[in-house]
Amino acid sequence: MSKAATPYLHLHARKRTWTPVAVTPGTLLKGGEETCKRALSLRQLEIPVGSFIEEASKGDLPSGSDAEGCLDLLASNIADEEKHDLALNYAADAHKVSARMDAEGAHITKQWLEIDRHPVLKALIIERSVFFVLLPIFRSLGDSGLRTTSQDISRDEVTHTACNALVCKDLGLASDKTLNNLRRATVAWVTQGLDATNENKYLSRNFWMAQSDSL
């Protein structure tokens, strides 16, 4: 395979540079305030996702010409997680996420850390089926600062998910019942303050769970 056609190199070339900035608090969608703050409490997962990738980089990864650029892309993705953490900390400070809520988010993070699965597989499930629910929640229920933060992070996460999906495919890794249950429990915790159904689908916890299931 030619270097230009290597999928990892192609994904790396598409990445864009951005800088996290502090945001000022605005008005969150009525009825979705708690959900936004719970979603912000899971910013604690950003650095562990980077750690999963760093751990994988020291061990089992795809090799050969088709995988050229894989390690460099994973290293770049690790650096992205640090920016995401900073941007989301700015947002959490602006919206005054409580210590209690952060403690609950830390408990969920601990559960992800303790599952004995390939680190890239855990990163893939979190980014694809949790983060791609949290980021739209920021856009749909949040203020202008959260929408901007979501947009910036989402561009990175598209690349991360594509990269991690390639790694998992090359290594023959797939999700399982334990990972799926934790993924659903994580989304359920974030959205528990919403109605099961609502005329505004973005205020429906069933809608967000269906989004996670579909991902």
Rosetta silent file (secondary structure, phi, psi, omega in degrees, C-alpha in Angstrom):
SEQUENCE: MSKAATPYLHLHARKRTWTPVAVTPGTLLKGGEETCKRALSLRQLEIPVGSFIEEASKGDLPSGSDAEGCLDLLASNIADEEKHDLALNYAADAHKVSARMDAEGAHITKQWLEIDRHPVLKALIIERSVFFVLLPIFRSLGDSGLRTTSQDISRDEVTHTACNALVCKDLGLASDKTLNNLRRATVAWVTQGLDATNENKYLSRNFWMAQSDSL
SCORE:     score description
SCORE:     0.000 S_00000001
   1 L     0.000  135.807  179.648    0.000    0.000    0.000 S_00000001
   2 L   -72.249  155.881 -176.838    1.364    3.432   -0.853 S_00000001
   3 H   -60.019  -39.023 -178.262    2.040    5.863    1.953 S_00000001
   4 H   -64.463  -26.922 -175.418   -0.648    8.297    0.752 S_00000001
   5 H   -92.439   -4.124 -179.510   -3.256    5.529    0.852 S_00000001
   6 L   -62.662  125.292 -174.501   -2.469    4.356    4.383 S_00000001
   7 H   -61.183  -36.371 -179.781   -5.728    4.848    6.363 S_00000001
   8 H   -68.219  -39.838  177.301   -3.993    6.038    9.521 S_00000001
   9 H   -66.450  -38.034  179.017   -1.955    8.614    7.618 S_00000001
  10 H   -62.380  -44.355  179.251   -5.093    9.777    5.808 S_00000001
  11 H   -64.815  -40.773 -179.423   -6.917   10.326    9.110 S_00000001
  12 H   -62.684  -39.474 -177.912   -3.935   12.150   10.598 S_00000001
  13 H   -66.035  -22.354 -177.297   -3.755   14.516    7.624 S_00000001
  14 L   -84.913  -10.111 -174.734   -7.402   15.527    8.164 S_00000001
  15 L   -67.990  148.534  178.534   -6.909   16.716   11.739 S_00000001
  16 L  -117.806  150.196  179.487   -7.347   20.407   12.577 S_00000001
  17 L   -94.129  138.354  175.515   -5.643   22.471   15.275 S_00000001
  18 L  -149.459  163.818 -176.907   -7.661   24.414   17.859 S_00000001
  19 L  -124.948  125.448  176.829   -7.062   25.973   21.269 S_00000001
  20 L   -62.496  140.120  177.550   -9.324   25.566   24.329 S_00000001
  21 L  -132.428  151.385  176.748  -10.610   28.858   25.713 S_00000001
  22 L   -64.498  146.274  179.954  -12.504   29.766   28.870 S_00000001
  23 L  -119.022  156.484  175.187  -16.257   30.201   28.406 S_00000001
  24 L  -101.760  143.659 -176.695  -18.808   32.346   30.189 S_00000001
  25 L   -70.370  136.156  174.432  -21.984   30.717   31.508 S_00000001
  26 L  -119.246 -162.640 -178.283  -25.152   31.200   29.529 S_00000001
  27 L   -91.869  125.819  175.844  -28.675   29.823   29.813 S_00000001
  28 L   -86.182  155.673 -179.781  -29.127   26.060   29.505 S_00000001
  29 L   -60.005  129.281 -179.501  -32.321   24.618   28.036 S_00000001
  30 L   -56.949  128.743 -178.069  -34.975   24.484   30.752 S_00000001
  31 L    96.233  -15.548 -178.595  -35.310   20.916   31.986 S_00000001
  32 L  -111.901    7.055 -175.247  -31.876   19.940   30.708 S_00000001
  33 H   -61.073  -48.113 -178.580  -29.689   21.766   33.209 S_00000001
  34 H   -63.406  -39.863 -179.329  -28.924   18.736   35.373 S_00000001
  35 H   -62.400  -42.650  177.470  -28.208   16.576   32.334 S_00000001
  36 H   -60.253  -41.806 -177.449  -25.668   19.077   31.011 S_00000001
  37 H   -71.745  -36.392  174.389  -23.902   19.160   34.364 S_00000001
  38 H   -63.897  -41.804  177.896  -23.861   15.376   34.665 S_00000001
  39 H   -61.466  -39.876  178.224  -22.410   15.209   31.152 S_00000001
  40 H   -66.364  -31.687  179.953  -19.733   17.720   32.185 S_00000001
  41 H   -64.654  -24.708  179.460  -18.855   15.606   35.219 S_00000001
  42 H   -83.401    9.384  169.744  -17.807   12.838   32.835 S_00000001
  43 H   -58.418  -20.177  179.006  -15.027   15.051   31.518 S_00000001
  44 H   -63.222  -15.915  177.635  -13.036   12.867   33.906 S_00000001
  45 H   -79.772  -15.606 -175.069  -13.112   10.164   31.237 S_00000001
  46 H   -62.536  -50.956 -178.793  -11.046   12.235   28.790 S_00000001
  47 H   -66.731  -42.311  174.419   -7.635   11.627   30.379 S_00000001
  48 H   -57.813  -37.601  176.944   -8.310    7.901   31.018 S_00000001
  49 H   -60.493  -43.053  175.666   -9.177    7.487   27.344 S_00000001
  50 H   -61.597  -37.702  178.957   -5.796    8.982   26.519 S_00000001
  51 H   -67.125  -36.743  176.158   -4.207    6.618   29.047 S_00000001
  52 H   -58.033  -45.904 -177.966   -5.917    3.649   27.401 S_00000001
  53 H   -66.712  -40.775  178.718   -4.348    4.620   24.092 S_00000001
  54 H   -62.069  -41.181  178.156   -0.944    5.217   25.679 S_00000001
  55 H   -61.724  -44.703 -179.308   -1.116    1.773   27.294 S_00000001
  56 H   -64.466  -33.097 -177.506   -2.011    0.162   23.971 S_00000001
  57 H   -64.381  -18.095  179.929    0.842    1.979   22.243 S_00000001
  58 L   -93.335   -2.277 -175.235    3.286   -0.029   24.362 S_00000001
  59 L  -135.795 -120.203 -170.496    1.809   -3.380   23.385 S_00000001
  60 L   -80.897  109.853  176.304   -0.501   -5.009   20.884 S_00000001
  61 L  -138.058  159.570  177.572   -1.177   -2.808   17.842 S_00000001
  62 L   -59.349  150.183  178.635   -1.637   -3.474   14.117 S_00000001
  63 L  -135.224  171.559 -179.316    1.567   -3.833   12.126 S_00000001
  64 L    99.419  177.638 -174.527    2.584   -3.972    8.481 S_00000001
  65 H   -63.724  -34.069 -179.559    2.253   -1.560    5.596 S_00000001
  66 H   -66.823  -20.953 -176.426   -1.488   -1.092    6.076 S_00000001
  67 H  -101.306   10.127 -179.282   -0.864    0.173    9.618 S_00000001
  68 L   -60.026  130.978 -178.517    1.794    2.747    8.737 S_00000001
  69 L    92.238   -5.148 -177.393    1.193    5.910   10.732 S_00000001
  70 H   -60.293  -49.720 -175.986   -0.933    4.155   13.379 S_00000001
  71 H   -64.211  -41.073  178.692    1.384    4.913   16.295 S_00000001
  72 H   -63.858  -40.428  179.227    1.840    8.570   15.318 S_00000001
  73 H   -65.825  -42.693  178.960   -1.915    9.052   15.002 S_00000001
  74 H   -62.202  -39.358  177.974   -2.551    7.446   18.387 S_00000001
  75 H   -63.441  -40.471  177.912    0.063    9.738   19.959 S_00000001
  76 H   -64.572  -38.314  179.542   -1.658   12.755   18.405 S_00000001
  77 H   -66.216  -35.285  176.471   -5.003   11.539   19.735 S_00000001
  78 H   -60.588  -44.050  178.457   -3.559   11.293   23.253 S_00000001
  79 H   -62.343  -35.426  177.655   -2.560   14.967   23.046 S_00000001
  80 H   -60.094  -40.435 -176.840   -6.106   15.812   21.932 S_00000001
  81 H   -61.227  -33.178  177.578   -7.557   14.312   25.121 S_00000001
  82 H   -66.603  -38.257  176.038   -5.544   16.769   27.189 S_00000001
  83 H   -66.904  -40.701  179.777   -7.081   19.657   25.224 S_00000001
  84 H   -61.315  -43.671  179.581  -10.555   18.168   25.646 S_00000001
  85 H   -59.647  -43.956  179.674  -10.005   17.891   29.388 S_00000001
  86 H   -64.055  -46.602 -178.963   -8.948   21.542   29.591 S_00000001
  87 H   -61.888  -41.742 -178.358  -11.884   22.776   27.484 S_00000001
  88 H   -74.450  -29.415  173.534  -14.411   20.784   29.505 S_00000001
  89 H   -65.114  -40.151  174.939  -12.877   21.931   32.792 S_00000001
  90 H   -57.402  -45.924 -178.063  -13.439   25.511   31.649 S_00000001
  91 H   -67.058  -40.203  179.532  -17.090   24.658   30.939 S_00000001
  92 H   -64.896  -38.776  177.164  -17.531   22.796   34.239 S_00000001
  93 H   -64.695  -41.874 -178.777  -16.120   25.773   36.147 S_00000001
  94 H   -63.119  -38.209 -175.899  -18.431   28.153   34.304 S_00000001
  95 L   -98.632    7.220  172.535  -21.506   26.058   35.090 S_00000001
  96 L    53.479   57.169  174.180  -20.429   25.205   38.650 S_00000001
  97 L   -65.477  129.619 -171.837  -20.634   21.425   38.467 S_00000001
  98 L   -73.530  157.534  176.689  -20.946   20.278   42.079 S_00000001
  99 H   -62.650  -35.852  178.997  -18.413   18.206   44.000 S_00000001
 100 H   -62.778  -44.412 -179.378  -21.131   15.602   44.590 S_00000001
 101 H   -67.290  -39.390  176.686  -21.778   15.240   40.887 S_00000001
 102 H   -62.749  -36.498  178.556  -18.060   15.059   40.161 S_00000001
 103 H   -64.860  -39.357  177.126  -17.743   12.306   42.775 S_00000001
 104 H   -67.095  -39.654  176.227  -20.446   10.292   41.010 S_00000001
 105 H   -63.104  -36.078  178.126  -18.679   10.879   37.696 S_00000001
 106 H   -65.601  -35.498  178.010  -15.438    9.654   39.289 S_00000001
 107 H   -64.791  -41.695  177.665  -17.177    6.444   40.358 S_00000001
 108 H   -65.026  -42.789  178.085  -18.280    5.797   36.773 S_00000001
 109 H   -58.622  -41.818  179.283  -14.770    6.546   35.519 S_00000001
 110 H   -59.853  -38.858  179.220  -13.371    4.017   38.013 S_00000001
 111 H   -63.809  -39.840  177.373  -15.657    1.329   36.610 S_00000001
 112 H   -66.113  -38.407 -179.678  -14.309    1.932   33.104 S_00000001
 113 H   -65.455  -33.592 -172.818  -10.748    1.823   34.384 S_00000001
 114 H   -85.194  -14.674  178.864  -11.300   -1.486   36.145 S_00000001
 115 L   -68.351  128.745 -178.313  -12.801   -3.430   33.217 S_00000001
 116 L   -88.524   83.378  177.535  -10.193   -5.859   31.891 S_00000001
 117 L  -136.284  162.940  177.652  -10.491   -5.281   28.157 S_00000001
 118 L   -54.822  132.104 -174.770   -8.092   -4.162   25.430 S_00000001
 119 H   -59.392  -35.322  179.392   -7.507   -0.434   26.082 S_00000001
 120 H   -69.969  -33.778  177.080   -8.284    0.629   22.502 S_00000001
 121 H   -64.998  -42.948  177.403  -11.583   -1.262   22.617 S_00000001
 122 H   -62.415  -42.793  178.705  -12.552    0.578   25.816 S_00000001
 123 H   -61.191  -42.007 -179.647  -11.578    3.879   24.229 S_00000001
 124 H   -61.133  -46.776 -178.220  -13.652    3.089   21.137 S_00000001
 125 H   -63.828  -43.402 -179.468  -16.796    2.266   23.134 S_00000001
 126 H   -63.947  -47.549 -175.233  -16.463    5.382   25.313 S_00000001
 127 H   -71.120  -41.171 -174.859  -15.800    7.753   22.414 S_00000001
 128 H   -78.560  -40.580 -170.180  -18.310    6.298   19.972 S_00000001
 129 H  -110.704   -5.811  174.040  -21.232    5.410   22.251 S_00000001
 130 H  -115.672  -57.943 -178.993  -20.805    7.767   25.228 S_00000001
 131 H   -60.809  -35.320  179.365  -18.959   10.879   24.026 S_00000001
 132 H   -79.246    7.175  164.444  -21.056   10.975   20.843 S_00000001
 133 H  -103.548  -43.857 -178.376  -24.079   11.235   23.122 S_00000001
 134 H   -63.731  -41.956 -177.998  -22.601   13.788   25.522 S_00000001
 135 H   -64.094  -44.177  173.402  -21.401   16.125   22.779 S_00000001
 136 H   -64.924  -29.818  174.710  -24.841   16.385   21.108 S_00000001
 137 H   -61.289  -42.737  177.358  -26.336   16.915   24.578 S_00000001
 138 H   -61.431  -38.973 -179.290  -24.094   19.978   24.924 S_00000001
 139 H   -71.087  -38.775 -172.924  -25.262   21.227   21.529 S_00000001
 140 H   -85.353  -33.109 -175.594  -28.963   20.541   22.119 S_00000001
 141 H  -111.354   -9.441 -172.020  -29.345   21.498   25.785 S_00000001
 142 L   -93.766 -174.943  177.959  -26.400   23.823   26.322 S_00000001
 143 L   -98.110 -172.033 -175.401  -25.512   27.468   25.827 S_00000001
 144 H   -63.875  -36.621  178.867  -23.251   29.014   23.182 S_00000001
 145 H   -63.837  -43.680  178.357  -20.090   28.127   25.114 S_00000001
 146 H   -67.037  -36.498  178.603  -21.048   24.464   25.372 S_00000001
 147 H   -65.048  -41.973  178.250  -22.021   24.371   21.705 S_00000001
 148 H   -64.801  -44.878  178.511  -18.648   25.775   20.676 S_00000001
 149 H   -59.909  -43.929  178.844  -16.806   23.363   22.969 S_00000001
 150 H   -60.649  -44.366 -179.077  -18.818   20.470   21.583 S_00000001
 151 H   -62.093  -44.182 -179.335  -18.063   21.446   17.998 S_00000001
 152 H   -63.296  -47.053 -177.923  -14.314   21.689   18.634 S_00000001
 153 H   -68.901  -38.137 -177.178  -14.110   18.361   20.451 S_00000001
 154 H   -58.683  -39.003  179.424  -16.408   16.576   17.995 S_00000001
 155 H   -59.482  -40.457  177.553  -14.029   17.181   15.086 S_00000001
 156 H   -67.809  -43.054 -173.645  -11.294   15.385   17.016 S_00000001
 157 H   -66.305  -28.891  175.179  -13.559   12.576   18.165 S_00000001
 158 H   -59.759  -44.516  178.715  -14.568   11.714   14.604 S_00000001
 159 H   -68.147  -43.600 -179.946  -10.901   11.004   13.889 S_00000001
 160 H   -58.466  -47.552 -177.812  -10.345    9.196   17.183 S_00000001
 161 H   -63.678  -42.424  178.581  -13.301    6.899   16.627 S_00000001
 162 H   -62.617  -42.508  178.668  -12.291    6.110   13.060 S_00000001
 163 H   -63.332  -49.531 -177.284   -8.737    5.341   14.197 S_00000001
 164 H   -66.863  -33.155  176.058   -9.784    3.168   17.116 S_00000001
 165 H   -65.228  -38.837  176.480  -12.314    1.326   14.980 S_00000001
 166 H   -62.911  -45.193  179.676   -9.532    0.508   12.497 S_00000001
 167 H   -60.872  -47.129 -178.994   -7.299   -0.778   15.294 S_00000001
 168 H   -63.286  -39.310  177.882  -10.085   -2.926   16.747 S_00000001
 169 H   -64.373  -44.986 -178.865  -10.945   -4.328   13.323 S_00000001
 170 H   -64.862  -30.307 -179.120   -7.301   -5.154   12.597 S_00000001
 171 H   -95.738   -2.074  179.163   -6.953   -6.885   15.985 S_00000001
 172 L    70.838   34.681 -178.363  -10.322   -8.654   15.814 S_00000001
 173 L   -98.309  140.186  179.213  -11.722   -6.886   18.889 S_00000001
 174 L  -142.775  156.828  178.387  -15.458   -6.434   19.491 S_00000001
 175 L   -66.628  166.379 -179.510  -17.723   -5.185   22.254 S_00000001
 176 L  -144.177 -178.675 -174.703  -19.386   -7.612   24.643 S_00000001
 177 H   -61.631  -39.912 -178.046  -22.209   -7.750   27.186 S_00000001
 178 H   -65.082  -46.806  177.860  -20.132   -6.304   30.040 S_00000001
 179 H   -63.562  -40.635 -178.668  -18.976   -3.295   28.036 S_00000001
 180 H   -64.675  -40.573  179.328  -22.466   -2.791   26.639 S_00000001
 181 H   -64.742  -40.743  179.501  -24.040   -2.831   30.102 S_00000001
 182 H   -69.484  -37.595  176.598  -21.575   -0.252   31.419 S_00000001
 183 H   -60.178  -46.272  179.768  -22.093    1.922   28.358 S_00000001
 184 H   -66.908  -39.378  179.163  -25.856    1.904   28.904 S_00000001
 185 H   -64.531  -35.981  179.054  -25.476    2.519   32.646 S_00000001
 186 H   -65.335  -47.754  179.634  -23.238    5.519   31.929 S_00000001
 187 H   -66.290  -38.268  179.197  -25.737    7.104   29.545 S_00000001
 188 H   -62.746  -38.676  178.656  -28.625    6.286   31.906 S_00000001
 189 H   -64.847  -42.280 -179.393  -26.858    8.092   34.752 S_00000001
 190 H   -62.645  -40.513 -169.870  -26.317   11.213   32.652 S_00000001
 191 H  -101.259    9.471 -172.643  -29.926   11.372   31.457 S_00000001
 192 L   -63.515  -22.079 -179.712  -31.774   10.151   34.549 S_00000001
 193 L   -81.605   -5.182  179.845  -33.201   13.623   35.242 S_00000001
 194 L   -89.259  160.081  171.723  -35.049   13.741   31.914 S_00000001
 195 E   -65.679  154.279  175.244  -38.530   12.446   31.158 S_00000001
 196 L   -59.742  -45.536  174.615  -38.701    9.006   29.572 S_00000001
 197 L  -133.665  155.064 -178.403  -40.375   10.701   26.612 S_00000001
 198 L  -155.738  150.278  177.173  -40.974   14.367   25.857 S_00000001
 199 L   -57.740  -35.473  172.839  -42.401   16.426   23.010 S_00000001
 200 L   -89.447  107.050 -173.568  -38.899   17.866   22.707 S_00000001
 201 H   -58.450  -26.250 -178.889  -36.895   14.728   21.909 S_00000001
 202 H   -72.399  -11.819  175.216  -33.750   16.295   23.334 S_00000001
 203 H  -103.456   17.887  179.715  -35.423   16.256   26.762 S_00000001
 204 E  -110.619  121.692  178.716  -36.209   12.533   26.461 S_00000001
 205 H   -68.122  -28.482  177.036  -33.872   10.032   28.089 S_00000001
 206 H   -64.722  -36.277  178.682  -35.204    7.326   25.766 S_00000001
 207 H   -61.856  -46.686 -176.930  -34.036    9.376   22.784 S_00000001
 208 H   -69.227  -35.282  176.903  -30.480    9.646   24.089 S_00000001
 209 H   -66.510  -38.374  178.166  -30.299    5.965   24.988 S_00000001
 210 H   -64.115  -35.247  176.881  -31.491    5.097   21.498 S_00000001
 211 H   -63.620  -44.590  179.095  -28.718    7.296   20.089 S_00000001
 212 H   -64.177  -43.329  178.577  -26.137    5.444   22.156 S_00000001
 213 H   -59.629  -40.337 -176.604  -27.582    2.054   21.173 S_00000001
 214 H   -71.015  -23.325 -179.425  -27.442    2.971   17.500 S_00000001
 215 L   -85.406    0.000    0.000  -23.795    3.999   17.802 S_00000001
